[in-house]
Coordinates of C-alpha atoms in Angstrom, one line a residue:
M1 CA 0.1 0.2 0.3
E2 CA 1.3 3.1 -1.1
R3 CA 2.2 5.7 2.2
E4 CA 0.2 8.7 2.6
P5 CA 2.6 12.0 2.4
R6 CA 4.0 13.5 5.2
A7 CA 4.0 17.6 5.5
E8 CA 7.9 17.5 6.0
A9 CA 7.9 16.0 2.0
F10 CA 6.3 19.6 0.9
S11 CA 7.4 22.1 3.6
N12 CA 7.4 24.8 0.8
A13 CA 3.6 24.2 0.6
I14 CA 2.1 22.1 3.6
E15 CA 2.5 23.0 7.0
T16 CA 0.5 20.4 8.8
I17 CA -1.8 17.5 7.6
L18 CA -5.1 17.0 9.5
I19 CA -6.5 13.4 10.0
P20 CA -9.9 14.0 11.3
R21 CA -11.4 12.3 14.8
T22 CA -14.3 10.2 13.9
A23 CA -17.5 10.5 16.3
D24 CA -20.8 8.6 16.1
L25 CA -24.4 10.5 16.8
G26 CA -26.7 8.3 15.8
E27 CA -29.1 6.5 13.8
G28 CA -26.2 5.9 10.9
L29 CA -24.7 9.4 11.3
R30 CA -21.0 9.9 11.5
V31 CA -19.1 13.2 11.6
Q32 CA -15.3 13.8 11.2
R33 CA -14.1 16.4 13.0
A34 CA -10.6 18.5 11.5
L35 CA -10.6 21.4 13.9
P36 CA -10.0 22.1 16.8
V37 CA -7.3 19.2 16.8
A38 CA -4.2 19.0 19.5
G39 CA -1.4 21.3 17.7
R40 CA -4.0 23.1 15.2
R41 CA -6.9 25.1 17.4
M42 CA -8.1 27.5 13.9
V43 CA -7.2 28.2 10.4
G44 CA -8.1 32.2 10.1
P45 CA -11.1 32.4 12.2
F46 CA -12.7 28.5 11.5
I47 CA -12.6 27.0 15.2
F48 CA -14.5 24.5 14.7
F49 CA -15.3 21.7 11.4
D50 CA -17.1 19.1 11.1
R51 CA -17.6 16.8 7.9
L52 CA -21.2 15.9 8.2
G53 CA -21.6 11.9 7.0
P54 CA -22.3 11.2 3.7
A55 CA -25.5 8.7 5.8
R56 CA -28.7 7.3 4.0
F57 CA -31.2 7.1 7.3
G58 CA -33.7 4.7 7.3
P59 CA -37.3 5.0 7.8
R60 CA -38.2 7.9 9.9
Q61 CA -34.5 8.6 11.0
G62 CA -33.1 11.5 10.2
M63 CA -30.5 13.9 11.9
D64 CA -32.0 15.2 15.2
V65 CA -30.1 17.8 17.0
R66 CA -32.1 19.1 20.1
P67 CA -32.1 22.9 20.4
H68 CA -29.0 24.3 22.1
P69 CA -26.7 27.3 22.9
H70 CA -23.5 29.2 21.8
I71 CA -22.1 32.3 22.6
G72 CA -19.0 34.4 20.4
L73 CA -18.9 32.2 17.1
A74 CA -21.2 32.0 13.9
T75 CA -22.4 29.1 12.8
V76 CA -21.7 27.9 9.3
T77 CA -24.3 25.2 7.6
Y78 CA -23.6 24.0 3.5
L79 CA -24.7 20.7 2.2
F80 CA -24.3 18.7 -0.8
S81 CA -27.1 16.7 0.0
G82 CA -30.4 16.1 1.4
E83 CA -32.3 19.1 4.0
L84 CA -32.4 20.0 6.8
M85 CA -34.5 22.4 9.2
H86 CA -32.6 25.1 10.9
R87 CA -34.6 26.9 14.1
D88 CA -33.8 29.4 16.5
S89 CA -34.8 31.3 19.5
L90 CA -35.2 34.5 16.9
G91 CA -37.9 32.8 15.7
C92 CA -36.2 31.8 12.3
A93 CA -37.2 28.4 10.7
Q94 CA -35.3 27.6 7.5
V95 CA -34.7 25.2 5.7
I96 CA -31.4 24.5 4.0
R97 CA -30.9 22.4 0.4
P98 CA -27.3 22.0 -1.0
G99 CA -25.7 24.9 -2.5
E100 CA -27.3 26.8 0.1
V101 CA -25.3 28.3 3.1
N102 CA -27.3 29.4 6.7
W103 CA -25.0 31.6 8.6
M104 CA -26.4 32.0 12.3
T105 CA -24.1 35.0 13.9
A106 CA -24.0 33.8 17.8
G107 CA -23.2 37.0 19.6
R108 CA -23.9 37.6 23.0
G109 CA -26.3 34.3 22.6
I110 CA -29.0 32.2 20.9
V111 CA -30.4 29.1 20.1
H112 CA -31.2 26.6 17.6
S113 CA -32.0 23.0 16.6
E114 CA -31.4 21.6 13.2
R115 CA -33.4 18.5 12.2
T116 CA -33.9 16.3 9.5
P117 CA -37.9 17.7 7.9
P118 CA -40.5 14.9 8.7
E119 CA -41.2 14.3 4.8
R120 CA -37.3 14.0 4.3
R121 CA -38.0 10.6 6.9
D122 CA -39.1 7.8 4.0
G123 CA -35.5 6.3 4.0
S124 CA -34.2 7.8 1.1
E125 CA -32.5 10.4 2.3
L126 CA -29.0 10.8 2.0
L127 CA -27.1 13.6 4.5
S128 CA -24.0 15.0 3.0
G129 CA -22.3 18.3 4.1
I130 CA -20.4 20.7 6.5
Q131 CA -20.9 22.4 9.3
T132 CA -18.4 25.0 10.8
W133 CA -18.0 27.7 13.6
V134 CA -16.5 30.8 13.1
A135 CA -15.2 32.6 15.7
L136 CA -16.0 36.3 16.3
P137 CA -14.0 39.2 16.7
R138 CA -13.4 40.8 19.9
D139 CA -15.7 43.6 19.5
H140 CA -18.1 41.4 18.2
E141 CA -18.4 39.0 20.7
E142 CA -21.2 40.4 22.4
A143 CA -22.9 41.6 19.0
M144 CA -26.7 41.2 18.5
P145 CA -27.6 37.5 17.7
A146 CA -28.7 37.2 13.8
F147 CA -29.8 34.3 10.9
V148 CA -29.1 35.0 7.2
H149 CA -29.9 32.3 4.7
R150 CA -28.5 32.3 1.2
G151 CA -29.9 30.3 -1.8
S152 CA -27.8 28.8 -4.1
G153 CA -28.6 31.0 -6.4
E154 CA -27.2 34.3 -4.6
L155 CA -23.7 33.1 -4.2
P156 CA -20.7 33.9 -6.2
L157 CA -19.8 30.9 -8.9
L158 CA -16.4 31.0 -10.0
E159 CA -16.1 28.8 -13.5
D160 CA -13.1 28.1 -15.8
E161 CA -11.7 25.4 -17.9
G162 CA -12.9 22.4 -15.3
V163 CA -12.9 24.5 -12.3
H164 CA -16.8 25.0 -10.5
A165 CA -16.7 26.8 -7.2
R166 CA -19.4 28.3 -5.5
L167 CA -18.3 30.9 -3.0
I168 CA -19.9 30.1 0.2
A169 CA -18.6 33.3 2.2
G170 CA -15.8 35.5 2.5
E171 CA -13.8 37.1 -0.7
L172 CA -11.6 34.6 -3.2
S173 CA -10.6 34.8 -6.7
G174 CA -12.2 38.7 -7.4
A175 CA -15.6 37.3 -6.2
R176 CA -17.0 38.6 -2.5
S177 CA -20.1 36.7 -0.8
P178 CA -22.9 38.6 0.2
V179 CA -22.9 36.1 3.9
P180 CA -22.0 39.0 6.6
A181 CA -18.5 37.8 7.8
A182 CA -17.3 39.7 10.8
S183 CA -13.4 39.1 9.5
P184 CA -11.3 38.5 6.2
M185 CA -12.1 34.9 5.6
F186 CA -13.1 32.5 2.2
Y187 CA -14.8 29.3 2.4
A188 CA -15.7 27.9 -0.8
D189 CA -16.7 25.1 -2.2
I190 CA -14.8 23.5 -5.3
A191 CA -15.9 20.4 -8.0
L192 CA -12.8 20.0 -10.3
E193 CA -13.1 18.0 -13.6
R194 CA -10.3 15.3 -14.1
G195 CA -6.8 17.4 -14.8
A196 CA -8.6 20.3 -14.0
T197 CA -6.3 22.6 -11.4
F198 CA -7.0 25.5 -9.0
V199 CA -4.2 28.1 -8.2
L200 CA -4.9 28.9 -4.7
T201 CA -3.3 32.9 -4.5
P202 CA -1.3 33.9 -1.0
T203 CA -4.0 36.9 -0.2
Y204 CA -4.6 34.8 3.3
T205 CA -1.6 34.3 5.9
E206 CA -3.9 31.3 6.6
R207 CA -5.9 28.5 4.4
A208 CA -6.5 25.2 4.6
L209 CA -8.4 22.1 2.3
F210 CA -10.5 19.5 2.7
V211 CA -10.8 16.2 0.6
I212 CA -14.7 16.1 0.0
E213 CA -14.7 13.5 -3.0
G214 CA -11.5 12.1 -5.2
V215 CA -7.8 13.2 -5.1
I216 CA -6.5 15.9 -5.2
E217 CA -2.8 16.5 -6.2
V218 CA -0.7 19.4 -4.5
M219 CA 2.1 21.0 -6.0
R220 CA 2.5 18.0 -9.0
K221 CA 3.8 16.1 -5.7
G222 CA 1.7 14.5 -2.6
R223 CA -2.1 13.3 -3.0
F224 CA -4.4 13.3 -0.7
G225 CA -7.6 11.7 -0.4
I226 CA -11.1 12.2 0.6
G227 CA -11.3 13.1 4.6
R228 CA -7.7 14.6 5.1
M229 CA -7.5 18.7 5.8
L230 CA -4.3 20.5 4.8
V231 CA -2.8 23.4 5.7
F232 CA -0.7 25.6 3.8
R233 CA 2.2 27.7 4.8
P234 CA 1.9 31.6 4.8
G235 CA 2.9 32.8 1.6
G236 CA 3.1 31.1 -1.8
T237 CA 1.0 29.9 -4.5
I238 CA -0.7 26.2 -4.1
E239 CA -1.9 24.5 -7.0
L240 CA -4.4 22.2 -6.6
R241 CA -4.8 19.4 -9.5
A242 CA -7.7 16.9 -9.7
S243 CA -5.1 14.4 -11.3
E244 CA -7.5 10.8 -11.3
E245 CA -10.9 11.5 -11.1
P246 CA -13.0 14.7 -10.6
A247 CA -12.8 15.7 -7.4
R248 CA -14.3 17.8 -5.0
L249 CA -12.8 19.9 -1.6
V250 CA -13.3 22.8 0.3
L251 CA -11.6 25.9 1.1
L252 CA -11.2 27.9 3.8
G253 CA -9.2 30.6 6.3
G254 CA -8.3 33.9 6.5
E255 CA -6.8 36.1 8.7
P256 CA -6.0 35.1 12.2
L257 CA -8.3 36.2 15.3
D258 CA -6.8 39.7 17.2
G259 CA -6.0 36.9 20.2
A260 CA -6.5 33.7 21.5
R261 CA -9.9 32.2 21.8
H262 CA -11.1 29.4 24.7
I263 CA -14.1 27.1 23.6
W264 CA -15.8 24.7 25.7
W265 CA -19.2 22.9 24.5
N266 CA -20.7 24.9 22.7
F267 CA -19.6 27.8 23.2
V268 CA -16.4 30.2 22.4
S269 CA -14.7 33.3 23.6
S270 CA -11.9 35.4 24.2
S271 CA -12.8 35.4 28.0
R272 CA -13.1 32.2 30.1
E273 CA -15.0 33.7 32.6
R274 CA -17.5 34.6 29.9
I275 CA -18.2 30.9 29.2
R276 CA -18.3 30.1 32.9
Q277 CA -21.2 32.9 32.6
A278 CA -22.9 31.3 29.7
A279 CA -22.5 27.6 31.1
A280 CA -24.7 29.2 34.4
D281 CA -27.3 30.7 32.4
W282 CA -27.8 27.1 30.3
R283 CA -27.7 25.4 33.3
D284 CA -29.8 27.7 34.9
G285 CA -32.3 28.3 32.1
R286 CA -31.5 32.1 31.7
F287 CA -31.2 31.6 27.4
P288 CA -34.0 32.0 25.3
R289 CA -36.2 29.1 24.1
V290 CA -36.7 28.2 20.3
A291 CA -40.3 28.0 19.5
G292 CA -41.9 24.9 18.3
D293 CA -39.0 22.9 19.5
D294 CA -39.6 22.2 23.4
E295 CA -36.1 19.1 23.9
F296 CA -33.0 20.5 24.9
I297 CA -29.3 19.5 24.8
P298 CA -28.5 19.4 28.8
L299 CA -25.3 21.0 29.6
P300 CA -22.7 18.3 30.2
A301 CA -22.2 15.9 33.2
T302 CA -18.6 16.8 33.3
K303 CA -18.0 19.8 36.0
Y304 CA -17.5 22.9 34.6
P305 CA -14.8 23.4 33.8
R306 CA -10.8 24.2 35.1
E307 CA -9.8 24.3 32.0
V308 CA -12.1 25.1 29.1
D309 CA -10.5 23.9 26.1
Y310 CA -10.9 21.2 24.5
P311 CA -8.0 18.4 25.0

């Protein structure tokens, strides 16, 4: 068996190769968590990255993420297949479909749920997508919560010689997404035909990719398959090529935030004390409720926390 290349072999381009942790959320839904991991907490403002599925649910089954709270971040949901119903404590109820984006700014505090709609629980649903968290700059951490949905037709398309790219958020290759990002960043869904090449410029300090389908060749040297996240070194142009078959990847990154961020459970903040307060508020029922969804995820049973970061 051919060994996967090491980052050292591409020291001029790749800083780190991240192998996600896999978790089973039940009813056949598995996620691959690429961020945060030991040795790499963030890429630009991205502090959390989950690959959802792909998962095919049985009859009457689906994804059921009960109401839970967030502070200090924006959640970003993007699907390749399937549908999810988003509900939140602002009163928003929005179905998200492939190629669309749900951007929820938690700010000072919001509660939301994401579930497979009842009409999609007929045993044919294939759910596949990405969920990320974008940490907010300090002057936005306590902003008013907000929710924005953008349809696939509202997101910029970049197409050129076998490259089909949708810009989910931020700015890339001269295009700008209408999603209201709070700091310099980019997030894009890139489909490459066999032999097609995409060139990632050094516009941003921190850049990464995650392979969704196929094999990606980096700088015409190393090949990387499904489920790998590559974090690139600052500076320099990166050539990405689908050499063997059509491929799909997401690109993400941006500028580092204004200082360290702490993360515990569903909370992100520059202040440990603020996270402790959010935990107490959820435990004591001081967060708003989600209309039409009476369930909730309780605070983790682990004693809250001496150290508020993930291990």
